[in-house]
Amino acid sequence: GRIAALTQQQKPSLSPLQLELNRLTKQISLIAIGLGLVFFVSAIFFVHYPVAQSFIFALGMIVAFIPEGLLPTVTLSLAQGVQRMAKKHALLKDLNSVETLGETTVICSDKTGTLTQNQMTVDHIWTPAHSFTVTGQGFVNNGQIQLDGKPIKYGTDADLDLLIRLVAFNNDTEVEPSKGSARPKILGTPTEASLVILAQKSGIDT
């Protein structure tokens, strides 16, 4: 529950790009105001403009120093990044996430259910005499045991038969077939469930 509490208490923070833009904006503003003051003083003491005219002149210089095209340029750059990432099947809803994702070096993610389906599958069997291939994925009897590309059933190979009996009878897990597109329900561990499915693929009624 500690991880869940930390994620719920997490407050929205500025992205690295937003922090950099804020810092750049402050720097540009300070430089523009400083130069505006220099022009204001110079207009009064060197050019001998009236104070009001010198103020308007300095204000115009400050406005001119501010890059008005900065925001549209950044927005267009991020939009182009979103389009390029969309071509790689990465959907981004927030433009600021483009730059943040570009700086990502490590992704910490829950493996089960996110990167995997928590469905173990036996795909190879090795006996002293042969190497068998098992087709099909998940907790569904949708494959078969093959030797050199040919289907093999229980009762064909003595070593394979012994192995199948061991995994079928020394097993406390039950796999209930799914209805429609629903996932099969297992009563036990995923590892033993994969062995139950293996026994079913060999032709044994579990």
mmCIF file with all atom_site columns, C-alpha atoms in Angstrom:
data_model
loop_
_atom_site.group_PDB
_atom_site.id
_atom_site.type_symbol
_atom_site.label_atom_id
_atom_site.label_alt_id
_atom_site.label_comp_id
_atom_site.label_asym_id
_atom_site.label_entity_id
_atom_site.label_seq_id
_atom_site.pdbx_PDB_ins_code
_atom_site.Cartn_x
_atom_site.Cartn_y
_atom_site.Cartn_z
_atom_site.occupancy
_atom_site.B_iso_or_equiv
_atom_site.pdbx_formal_charge
_atom_site.auth_seq_id
_atom_site.auth_comp_id
_atom_site.auth_asym_id
_atom_site.auth_atom_id
_atom_site.pdbx_PDB_model_num
ATOM 1   C CA . GLY A 1 1   ? 0.000   0.000   0.000   1.00 0.00 ? 1   GLY A CA 1
ATOM 2   C CA . ARG A 1 2   ? 2.970   2.329   0.360   1.00 0.00 ? 2   ARG A CA 1
ATOM 3   C CA . ILE A 1 3   ? 3.556   2.597   -3.389  1.00 0.00 ? 3   ILE A CA 1
ATOM 4   C CA . ALA A 1 4   ? -0.142  3.286   -4.015  1.00 0.00 ? 4   ALA A CA 1
ATOM 5   C CA . ALA A 1 5   ? -0.127  5.996   -1.336  1.00 0.00 ? 5   ALA A CA 1
ATOM 6   C CA . LEU A 1 6   ? 2.933   7.644   -2.869  1.00 0.00 ? 6   LEU A CA 1
ATOM 7   C CA . THR A 1 7   ? 1.357   7.698   -6.327  1.00 0.00 ? 7   THR A CA 1
ATOM 8   C CA . GLN A 1 8   ? -1.876  9.190   -4.989  1.00 0.00 ? 8   GLN A CA 1
ATOM 9   C CA . GLN A 1 9   ? -0.025  11.895  -3.063  1.00 0.00 ? 9   GLN A CA 1
ATOM 10  C CA . GLN A 1 10  ? 2.143   12.825  -6.025  1.00 0.00 ? 10  GLN A CA 1
ATOM 11  C CA . LYS A 1 11  ? 1.507   16.433  -7.061  1.00 0.00 ? 11  LYS A CA 1
ATOM 12  C CA . PRO A 1 12  ? 1.745   17.585  -10.688 1.00 0.00 ? 12  PRO A CA 1
ATOM 13  C CA . SER A 1 13  ? 5.163   19.035  -11.432 1.00 0.00 ? 13  SER A CA 1
ATOM 14  C CA . LEU A 1 14  ? 6.615   21.005  -14.298 1.00 0.00 ? 14  LEU A CA 1
ATOM 15  C CA . SER A 1 15  ? 8.306   19.092  -17.076 1.00 0.00 ? 15  SER A CA 1
ATOM 16  C CA . PRO A 1 16  ? 12.029  19.629  -17.789 1.00 0.00 ? 16  PRO A CA 1
ATOM 17  C CA . LEU A 1 17  ? 11.090  21.650  -20.872 1.00 0.00 ? 17  LEU A CA 1
ATOM 18  C CA . GLN A 1 18  ? 8.784   23.915  -18.864 1.00 0.00 ? 18  GLN A CA 1
ATOM 19  C CA . LEU A 1 19  ? 11.506  24.477  -16.275 1.00 0.00 ? 19  LEU A CA 1
ATOM 20  C CA . GLU A 1 20  ? 14.017  25.371  -18.984 1.00 0.00 ? 20  GLU A CA 1
ATOM 21  C CA . LEU A 1 21  ? 11.557  27.723  -20.701 1.00 0.00 ? 21  LEU A CA 1
ATOM 22  C CA . ASN A 1 22  ? 10.781  29.429  -17.395 1.00 0.00 ? 22  ASN A CA 1
ATOM 23  C CA . ARG A 1 23  ? 14.485  29.913  -16.733 1.00 0.00 ? 23  ARG A CA 1
ATOM 24  C CA . LEU A 1 24  ? 15.068  31.222  -20.264 1.00 0.00 ? 24  LEU A CA 1
ATOM 25  C CA . THR A 1 25  ? 12.091  33.583  -19.992 1.00 0.00 ? 25  THR A CA 1
ATOM 26  C CA . LYS A 1 26  ? 13.377  35.028  -16.729 1.00 0.00 ? 26  LYS A CA 1
ATOM 27  C CA . GLN A 1 27  ? 16.840  35.536  -18.193 1.00 0.00 ? 27  GLN A CA 1
ATOM 28  C CA . ILE A 1 28  ? 15.482  37.236  -21.317 1.00 0.00 ? 28  ILE A CA 1
ATOM 29  C CA . SER A 1 29  ? 13.185  39.430  -19.209 1.00 0.00 ? 29  SER A CA 1
ATOM 30  C CA . LEU A 1 30  ? 16.027  40.558  -16.949 1.00 0.00 ? 30  LEU A CA 1
ATOM 31  C CA . ILE A 1 31  ? 18.257  41.312  -19.935 1.00 0.00 ? 31  ILE A CA 1
ATOM 32  C CA . ALA A 1 32  ? 15.463  43.193  -21.726 1.00 0.00 ? 32  ALA A CA 1
ATOM 33  C CA . ILE A 1 33  ? 14.620  45.269  -18.639 1.00 0.00 ? 33  ILE A CA 1
ATOM 34  C CA . GLY A 1 34  ? 18.302  46.003  -18.034 1.00 0.00 ? 34  GLY A CA 1
ATOM 35  C CA . LEU A 1 35  ? 18.842  47.167  -21.605 1.00 0.00 ? 35  LEU A CA 1
ATOM 36  C CA . GLY A 1 36  ? 15.599  49.161  -21.420 1.00 0.00 ? 36  GLY A CA 1
ATOM 37  C CA . LEU A 1 37  ? 16.916  51.041  -18.387 1.00 0.00 ? 37  LEU A CA 1
ATOM 38  C CA . VAL A 1 38  ? 20.184  51.700  -20.196 1.00 0.00 ? 38  VAL A CA 1
ATOM 39  C CA . PHE A 1 39  ? 18.322  53.152  -23.193 1.00 0.00 ? 39  PHE A CA 1
ATOM 40  C CA . PHE A 1 40  ? 16.052  55.156  -20.870 1.00 0.00 ? 40  PHE A CA 1
ATOM 41  C CA . VAL A 1 41  ? 18.989  56.775  -19.083 1.00 0.00 ? 41  VAL A CA 1
ATOM 42  C CA . SER A 1 42  ? 20.894  57.301  -22.335 1.00 0.00 ? 42  SER A CA 1
ATOM 43  C CA . ALA A 1 43  ? 17.881  58.973  -23.981 1.00 0.00 ? 43  ALA A CA 1
ATOM 44  C CA . ILE A 1 44  ? 17.568  61.430  -21.091 1.00 0.00 ? 44  ILE A CA 1
ATOM 45  C CA . PHE A 1 45  ? 21.202  62.350  -20.465 1.00 0.00 ? 45  PHE A CA 1
ATOM 46  C CA . PHE A 1 46  ? 22.811  61.912  -23.888 1.00 0.00 ? 46  PHE A CA 1
ATOM 47  C CA . VAL A 1 47  ? 20.044  62.481  -26.445 1.00 0.00 ? 47  VAL A CA 1
ATOM 48  C CA . HIS A 1 48  ? 18.180  64.895  -24.126 1.00 0.00 ? 48  HIS A CA 1
ATOM 49  C CA . TYR A 1 49  ? 14.738  63.408  -24.814 1.00 0.00 ? 49  TYR A CA 1
ATOM 50  C CA . PRO A 1 50  ? 11.918  64.345  -22.465 1.00 0.00 ? 50  PRO A CA 1
ATOM 51  C CA . VAL A 1 51  ? 11.249  61.832  -19.691 1.00 0.00 ? 51  VAL A CA 1
ATOM 52  C CA . ALA A 1 52  ? 7.935   60.716  -21.176 1.00 0.00 ? 52  ALA A CA 1
ATOM 53  C CA . GLN A 1 53  ? 9.419   60.204  -24.626 1.00 0.00 ? 53  GLN A CA 1
ATOM 54  C CA . SER A 1 54  ? 12.449  58.426  -23.155 1.00 0.00 ? 54  SER A CA 1
ATOM 55  C CA . PHE A 1 55  ? 10.139  56.091  -21.219 1.00 0.00 ? 55  PHE A CA 1
ATOM 56  C CA . ILE A 1 56  ? 8.124   55.230  -24.330 1.00 0.00 ? 56  ILE A CA 1
ATOM 57  C CA . PHE A 1 57  ? 11.347  54.639  -26.271 1.00 0.00 ? 57  PHE A CA 1
ATOM 58  C CA . ALA A 1 58  ? 12.753  52.362  -23.549 1.00 0.00 ? 58  ALA A CA 1
ATOM 59  C CA . LEU A 1 59  ? 9.448   50.499  -23.268 1.00 0.00 ? 59  LEU A CA 1
ATOM 60  C CA . GLY A 1 60  ? 9.438   49.876  -27.011 1.00 0.00 ? 60  GLY A CA 1
ATOM 61  C CA . MET A 1 61  ? 12.993  48.518  -26.817 1.00 0.00 ? 61  MET A CA 1
ATOM 62  C CA . ILE A 1 62  ? 12.037  46.162  -23.972 1.00 0.00 ? 62  ILE A CA 1
ATOM 63  C CA . VAL A 1 63  ? 9.104   44.803  -25.993 1.00 0.00 ? 63  VAL A CA 1
ATOM 64  C CA . ALA A 1 64  ? 11.339  44.406  -29.054 1.00 0.00 ? 64  ALA A CA 1
ATOM 65  C CA . PHE A 1 65  ? 13.855  42.342  -27.075 1.00 0.00 ? 65  PHE A CA 1
ATOM 66  C CA . ILE A 1 66  ? 11.188  39.772  -26.099 1.00 0.00 ? 66  ILE A CA 1
ATOM 67  C CA . PRO A 1 67  ? 11.117  36.929  -28.713 1.00 0.00 ? 67  PRO A CA 1
ATOM 68  C CA . GLU A 1 68  ? 7.419   36.706  -29.586 1.00 0.00 ? 68  GLU A CA 1
ATOM 69  C CA . GLY A 1 69  ? 7.979   33.701  -31.838 1.00 0.00 ? 69  GLY A CA 1
ATOM 70  C CA . LEU A 1 70  ? 9.458   31.551  -29.057 1.00 0.00 ? 70  LEU A CA 1
ATOM 71  C CA . LEU A 1 71  ? 6.152   29.975  -27.955 1.00 0.00 ? 71  LEU A CA 1
ATOM 72  C CA . PRO A 1 72  ? 4.875   29.124  -31.484 1.00 0.00 ? 72  PRO A CA 1
ATOM 73  C CA . THR A 1 73  ? 8.291   27.694  -32.378 1.00 0.00 ? 73  THR A CA 1
ATOM 74  C CA . VAL A 1 74  ? 8.358   25.417  -29.331 1.00 0.00 ? 74  VAL A CA 1
ATOM 75  C CA . THR A 1 75  ? 4.741   24.349  -29.894 1.00 0.00 ? 75  THR A CA 1
ATOM 76  C CA . LEU A 1 76  ? 5.358   23.458  -33.543 1.00 0.00 ? 76  LEU A CA 1
ATOM 77  C CA . SER A 1 77  ? 8.513   21.531  -32.632 1.00 0.00 ? 77  SER A CA 1
ATOM 78  C CA . LEU A 1 78  ? 6.640   19.498  -30.021 1.00 0.00 ? 78  LEU A CA 1
ATOM 79  C CA . ALA A 1 79  ? 3.750   18.873  -32.418 1.00 0.00 ? 79  ALA A CA 1
ATOM 80  C CA . GLN A 1 80  ? 6.191   17.547  -34.993 1.00 0.00 ? 80  GLN A CA 1
ATOM 81  C CA . GLY A 1 81  ? 7.664   15.284  -32.322 1.00 0.00 ? 81  GLY A CA 1
ATOM 82  C CA . VAL A 1 82  ? 4.191   13.937  -31.525 1.00 0.00 ? 82  VAL A CA 1
ATOM 83  C CA . GLN A 1 83  ? 3.624   13.102  -35.191 1.00 0.00 ? 83  GLN A CA 1
ATOM 84  C CA . ARG A 1 84  ? 6.953   11.300  -35.472 1.00 0.00 ? 84  ARG A CA 1
ATOM 85  C CA . MET A 1 85  ? 6.270   9.280   -32.333 1.00 0.00 ? 85  MET A CA 1
ATOM 86  C CA . ALA A 1 86  ? 2.758   8.444   -33.550 1.00 0.00 ? 86  ALA A CA 1
ATOM 87  C CA . LYS A 1 87  ? 4.366   6.749   -36.560 1.00 0.00 ? 87  LYS A CA 1
ATOM 88  C CA . LYS A 1 88  ? 6.185   4.531   -34.031 1.00 0.00 ? 88  LYS A CA 1
ATOM 89  C CA . HIS A 1 89  ? 2.831   3.698   -32.371 1.00 0.00 ? 89  HIS A CA 1
ATOM 90  C CA . ALA A 1 90  ? 3.477   5.925   -29.325 1.00 0.00 ? 90  ALA A CA 1
ATOM 91  C CA . LEU A 1 91  ? 0.383   8.004   -28.536 1.00 0.00 ? 91  LEU A CA 1
ATOM 92  C CA . LEU A 1 92  ? 0.991   11.223  -26.586 1.00 0.00 ? 92  LEU A CA 1
ATOM 93  C CA . LYS A 1 93  ? -1.872  13.395  -25.360 1.00 0.00 ? 93  LYS A CA 1
ATOM 94  C CA . ASP A 1 94  ? 0.286   16.104  -23.777 1.00 0.00 ? 94  ASP A CA 1
ATOM 95  C CA . LEU A 1 95  ? 2.802   18.065  -25.847 1.00 0.00 ? 95  LEU A CA 1
ATOM 96  C CA . ASN A 1 96  ? 5.069   18.541  -22.826 1.00 0.00 ? 96  ASN A CA 1
ATOM 97  C CA . SER A 1 97  ? 5.391   14.762  -22.543 1.00 0.00 ? 97  SER A CA 1
ATOM 98  C CA . VAL A 1 98  ? 7.368   14.648  -25.801 1.00 0.00 ? 98  VAL A CA 1
ATOM 99  C CA . GLU A 1 99  ? 10.456  16.234  -24.288 1.00 0.00 ? 99  GLU A CA 1
ATOM 100 C CA . THR A 1 100 ? 10.012  14.385  -20.991 1.00 0.00 ? 100 THR A CA 1
ATOM 101 C CA . LEU A 1 101 ? 9.775   11.031  -22.761 1.00 0.00 ? 101 LEU A CA 1
ATOM 102 C CA . GLY A 1 102 ? 12.861  11.915  -24.780 1.00 0.00 ? 102 GLY A CA 1
ATOM 103 C CA . GLU A 1 103 ? 14.874  12.232  -21.557 1.00 0.00 ? 103 GLU A CA 1
ATOM 104 C CA . THR A 1 104 ? 13.644  8.915   -20.158 1.00 0.00 ? 104 THR A CA 1
ATOM 105 C CA . THR A 1 105 ? 16.427  6.389   -19.580 1.00 0.00 ? 105 THR A CA 1
ATOM 106 C CA . VAL A 1 106 ? 14.729  3.856   -17.268 1.00 0.00 ? 106 VAL A CA 1
ATOM 107 C CA . ILE A 1 107 ? 11.068  2.773   -17.141 1.00 0.00 ? 107 ILE A CA 1
ATOM 108 C CA . CYS A 1 108 ? 9.964   1.041   -13.917 1.00 0.00 ? 108 CYS A CA 1
ATOM 109 C CA . SER A 1 109 ? 6.808   -0.898  -14.678 1.00 0.00 ? 109 SER A CA 1
ATOM 110 C CA . ASP A 1 110 ? 4.866   -3.763  -13.200 1.00 0.00 ? 110 ASP A CA 1
ATOM 111 C CA . LYS A 1 111 ? 5.682   -6.739  -15.421 1.00 0.00 ? 111 LYS A CA 1
ATOM 112 C CA . THR A 1 112 ? 2.658   -8.952  -14.777 1.00 0.00 ? 112 THR A CA 1
ATOM 113 C CA . GLY A 1 113 ? -0.372  -7.713  -16.660 1.00 0.00 ? 113 GLY A CA 1
ATOM 114 C CA . THR A 1 114 ? 1.586   -4.853  -18.231 1.00 0.00 ? 114 THR A CA 1
ATOM 115 C CA . LEU A 1 115 ? 4.374   -6.473  -20.218 1.00 0.00 ? 115 LEU A CA 1
ATOM 116 C CA . THR A 1 116 ? 3.137   -10.039 -19.784 1.00 0.00 ? 116 THR A CA 1
ATOM 117 C CA . GLN A 1 117 ? -0.227  -11.776 -19.285 1.00 0.00 ? 117 GLN A CA 1
ATOM 118 C CA . ASN A 1 118 ? 0.728   -13.952 -16.306 1.00 0.00 ? 118 ASN A CA 1
ATOM 119 C CA . GLN A 1 119 ? 0.102   -17.039 -18.456 1.00 0.00 ? 119 GLN A CA 1
ATOM 120 C CA . MET A 1 120 ? 2.991   -19.498 -18.410 1.00 0.00 ? 120 MET A CA 1
ATOM 121 C CA . THR A 1 121 ? 3.440   -21.690 -21.489 1.00 0.00 ? 121 THR A CA 1
ATOM 122 C CA . VAL A 1 122 ? 5.540   -24.785 -22.125 1.00 0.00 ? 122 VAL A CA 1
ATOM 123 C CA . ASP A 1 123 ? 7.094   -24.493 -25.586 1.00 0.00 ? 123 ASP A CA 1
ATOM 124 C CA . HIS A 1 124 ? 9.891   -27.110 -25.494 1.00 0.00 ? 124 HIS A CA 1
ATOM 125 C CA . ILE A 1 125 ? 10.355  -30.553 -23.968 1.00 0.00 ? 125 ILE A CA 1
ATOM 126 C CA . TRP A 1 126 ? 13.716  -32.326 -23.743 1.00 0.00 ? 126 TRP A CA 1
ATOM 127 C CA . THR A 1 127 ? 14.025  -36.055 -23.069 1.00 0.00 ? 127 THR A CA 1
ATOM 128 C CA . PRO A 1 128 ? 17.155  -38.230 -23.214 1.00 0.00 ? 128 PRO A CA 1
ATOM 129 C CA . ALA A 1 129 ? 16.299  -39.221 -26.778 1.00 0.00 ? 129 ALA A CA 1
ATOM 130 C CA . HIS A 1 130 ? 14.399  -36.348 -28.359 1.00 0.00 ? 130 HIS A CA 1
ATOM 131 C CA . SER A 1 131 ? 13.665  -32.625 -28.323 1.00 0.00 ? 131 SER A CA 1
ATOM 132 C CA . PHE A 1 132 ? 9.976   -31.810 -28.683 1.00 0.00 ? 132 PHE A CA 1
ATOM 133 C CA . THR A 1 133 ? 8.316   -28.537 -29.646 1.00 0.00 ? 133 THR A CA 1
ATOM 134 C CA . VAL A 1 134 ? 5.009   -27.461 -28.113 1.00 0.00 ? 134 VAL A CA 1
ATOM 135 C CA . THR A 1 135 ? 2.768   -25.070 -30.051 1.00 0.00 ? 135 THR A CA 1
ATOM 136 C CA . GLY A 1 136 ? 0.052   -22.762 -28.748 1.00 0.00 ? 136 GLY A CA 1
ATOM 137 C CA . GLN A 1 137 ? 0.102   -19.964 -26.192 1.00 0.00 ? 137 GLN A CA 1
ATOM 138 C CA . GLY A 1 138 ? -1.618  -19.291 -22.884 1.00 0.00 ? 138 GLY A CA 1
ATOM 139 C CA . PHE A 1 139 ? -3.910  -21.391 -20.722 1.00 0.00 ? 139 PHE A CA 1
ATOM 140 C CA . VAL A 1 140 ? -5.822  -22.760 -23.710 1.00 0.00 ? 140 VAL A CA 1
ATOM 141 C CA . ASN A 1 141 ? -5.506  -26.193 -25.316 1.00 0.00 ? 141 ASN A CA 1
ATOM 142 C CA . ASN A 1 142 ? -4.872  -24.744 -28.764 1.00 0.00 ? 142 ASN A CA 1
ATOM 143 C CA . GLY A 1 143 ? -1.647  -26.498 -29.697 1.00 0.00 ? 143 GLY A CA 1
ATOM 144 C CA . GLN A 1 144 ? 0.092   -29.835 -29.937 1.00 0.00 ? 144 GLN A CA 1
ATOM 145 C CA . ILE A 1 145 ? 3.364   -31.570 -29.146 1.00 0.00 ? 145 ILE A CA 1
ATOM 146 C CA . GLN A 1 146 ? 5.551   -31.991 -32.214 1.00 0.00 ? 146 GLN A CA 1
ATOM 147 C CA . LEU A 1 147 ? 8.675   -33.946 -33.079 1.00 0.00 ? 147 LEU A CA 1
ATOM 148 C CA . ASP A 1 148 ? 10.421  -32.777 -36.243 1.00 0.00 ? 148 ASP A CA 1
ATOM 149 C CA . GLY A 1 149 ? 7.253   -30.903 -37.210 1.00 0.00 ? 149 GLY A CA 1
ATOM 150 C CA . LYS A 1 150 ? 4.969   -33.948 -36.813 1.00 0.00 ? 150 LYS A CA 1
ATOM 151 C CA . PRO A 1 151 ? 2.276   -34.153 -34.095 1.00 0.00 ? 151 PRO A CA 1
ATOM 152 C CA . ILE A 1 152 ? 3.018   -36.533 -31.225 1.00 0.00 ? 152 ILE A CA 1
ATOM 153 C CA . LYS A 1 153 ? 0.353   -37.911 -28.910 1.00 0.00 ? 153 LYS A CA 1
ATOM 154 C CA . TYR A 1 154 ? 0.526   -39.673 -25.566 1.00 0.00 ? 154 TYR A CA 1
ATOM 155 C CA . GLY A 1 155 ? 1.541   -43.304 -25.962 1.00 0.00 ? 155 GLY A CA 1
ATOM 156 C CA . THR A 1 156 ? 4.057   -42.705 -28.753 1.00 0.00 ? 156 THR A CA 1
ATOM 157 C CA . ASP A 1 157 ? 7.287   -42.106 -26.795 1.00 0.00 ? 157 ASP A CA 1
ATOM 158 C CA . ALA A 1 158 ? 8.052   -43.796 -23.455 1.00 0.00 ? 158 ALA A CA 1
ATOM 159 C CA . ASP A 1 159 ? 10.129  -40.941 -22.025 1.00 0.00 ? 159 ASP A CA 1
ATOM 160 C CA . LEU A 1 160 ? 7.567   -38.358 -23.076 1.00 0.00 ? 160 LEU A CA 1
ATOM 161 C CA . ASP A 1 161 ? 4.745   -40.471 -21.630 1.00 0.00 ? 161 ASP A CA 1
ATOM 162 C CA . LEU A 1 162 ? 6.514   -40.662 -18.247 1.00 0.00 ? 162 LEU A CA 1
ATOM 163 C CA . LEU A 1 163 ? 7.039   -36.902 -18.205 1.00 0.00 ? 163 LEU A CA 1
ATOM 164 C CA . ILE A 1 164 ? 3.420   -36.220 -19.139 1.00 0.00 ? 164 ILE A CA 1
ATOM 165 C CA . ARG A 1 165 ? 2.165   -38.520 -16.374 1.00 0.00 ? 165 ARG A CA 1
ATOM 166 C CA . LEU A 1 166 ? 4.369   -36.776 -13.816 1.00 0.00 ? 166 LEU A CA 1
ATOM 167 C CA . VAL A 1 167 ? 3.201   -33.259 -14.691 1.00 0.00 ? 167 VAL A CA 1
ATOM 168 C CA . ALA A 1 168 ? -0.436  -34.352 -15.002 1.00 0.00 ? 168 ALA A CA 1
ATOM 169 C CA . PHE A 1 169 ? -0.839  -36.374 -11.799 1.00 0.00 ? 169 PHE A CA 1
ATOM 170 C CA . ASN A 1 170 ? 1.602   -34.517 -9.535  1.00 0.00 ? 170 ASN A CA 1
ATOM 171 C CA . ASN A 1 171 ? -0.449  -31.347 -9.946  1.00 0.00 ? 171 ASN A CA 1
ATOM 172 C CA . ASP A 1 172 ? -2.993  -29.577 -7.739  1.00 0.00 ? 172 ASP A CA 1
ATOM 173 C CA . THR A 1 173 ? -4.065  -26.887 -10.212 1.00 0.00 ? 173 THR A CA 1
ATOM 174 C CA . GLU A 1 174 ? -7.296  -26.861 -12.190 1.00 0.00 ? 174 GLU A CA 1
ATOM 175 C CA . VAL A 1 175 ? -7.910  -24.872 -15.362 1.00 0.00 ? 175 VAL A CA 1
ATOM 176 C CA . GLU A 1 176 ? -11.497 -23.969 -16.169 1.00 0.00 ? 176 GLU A CA 1
ATOM 177 C CA . PRO A 1 177 ? -12.060 -23.385 -19.918 1.00 0.00 ? 177 PRO A CA 1
ATOM 178 C CA . SER A 1 178 ? -13.014 -19.875 -20.926 1.00 0.00 ? 178 SER A CA 1
ATOM 179 C CA . LYS A 1 179 ? -16.321 -18.872 -22.462 1.00 0.00 ? 179 LYS A CA 1
ATOM 180 C CA . GLY A 1 180 ? -16.043 -16.661 -25.511 1.00 0.00 ? 180 GLY A CA 1
ATOM 181 C CA . SER A 1 181 ? -13.206 -14.145 -25.243 1.00 0.00 ? 181 SER A CA 1
ATOM 182 C CA . ALA A 1 182 ? -12.909 -14.402 -21.439 1.00 0.00 ? 182 ALA A CA 1
ATOM 183 C CA . ARG A 1 183 ? -9.627  -15.551 -19.933 1.00 0.00 ? 183 ARG A CA 1
ATOM 184 C CA . PRO A 1 184 ? -9.464  -19.113 -18.577 1.00 0.00 ? 184 PRO A CA 1
ATOM 185 C CA . LYS A 1 185 ? -9.840  -19.332 -14.813 1.00 0.00 ? 185 LYS A CA 1
ATOM 186 C CA . ILE A 1 186 ? -7.110  -21.185 -12.946 1.00 0.00 ? 186 ILE A CA 1
ATOM 187 C CA . LEU A 1 187 ? -7.363  -22.592 -9.441  1.00 0.00 ? 187 LEU A CA 1
ATOM 188 C CA . GLY A 1 188 ? -3.719  -22.838 -8.474  1.00 0.00 ? 188 GLY A CA 1
ATOM 189 C CA . THR A 1 189 ? -0.393  -21.507 -9.726  1.00 0.00 ? 189 THR A CA 1
ATOM 190 C CA . PRO A 1 190 ? 0.381   -20.327 -13.277 1.00 0.00 ? 190 PRO A CA 1
ATOM 191 C CA . THR A 1 191 ? 3.336   -22.726 -13.535 1.00 0.00 ? 191 THR A CA 1
ATOM 192 C CA . GLU A 1 192 ? 1.256   -25.793 -12.731 1.00 0.00 ? 192 GLU A CA 1
ATOM 193 C CA . ALA A 1 193 ? -1.517  -24.496 -14.995 1.00 0.00 ? 193 ALA A CA 1
ATOM 194 C CA . SER A 1 194 ? 0.915   -24.526 -17.921 1.00 0.00 ? 194 SER A CA 1
ATOM 195 C CA . LEU A 1 195 ? 1.716   -28.163 -17.129 1.00 0.00 ? 195 LEU A CA 1
ATOM 196 C CA . VAL A 1 196 ? -1.998  -29.023 -17.079 1.00 0.00 ? 196 VAL A CA 1
ATOM 197 C CA . ILE A 1 197 ? -2.374  -27.499 -20.540 1.00 0.00 ? 197 ILE A CA 1
ATOM 198 C CA . LEU A 1 198 ? 0.700   -29.446 -21.684 1.00 0.00 ? 198 LEU A CA 1
ATOM 199 C CA . ALA A 1 199 ? -0.914  -32.691 -20.564 1.00 0.00 ? 199 ALA A CA 1
ATOM 200 C CA . GLN A 1 200 ? -4.109  -31.762 -22.403 1.00 0.00 ? 200 GLN A CA 1
ATOM 201 C CA . LYS A 1 201 ? -2.127  -31.094 -25.585 1.00 0.00 ? 201 LYS A CA 1
ATOM 202 C CA . SER A 1 202 ? -0.665  -34.589 -25.347 1.00 0.00 ? 202 SER A CA 1
ATOM 203 C CA . GLY A 1 203 ? -4.151  -36.087 -25.343 1.00 0.00 ? 203 GLY A CA 1
ATOM 204 C CA . ILE A 1 204 ? -4.612  -36.837 -21.633 1.00 0.00 ? 204 ILE A CA 1
ATOM 205 C CA . ASP A 1 205 ? -7.962  -35.865 -20.158 1.00 0.00 ? 205 ASP A CA 1
ATOM 206 C CA . THR A 1 206 ? -7.138  -33.863 -17.032 1.00 0.00 ? 206 THR A CA 1
#
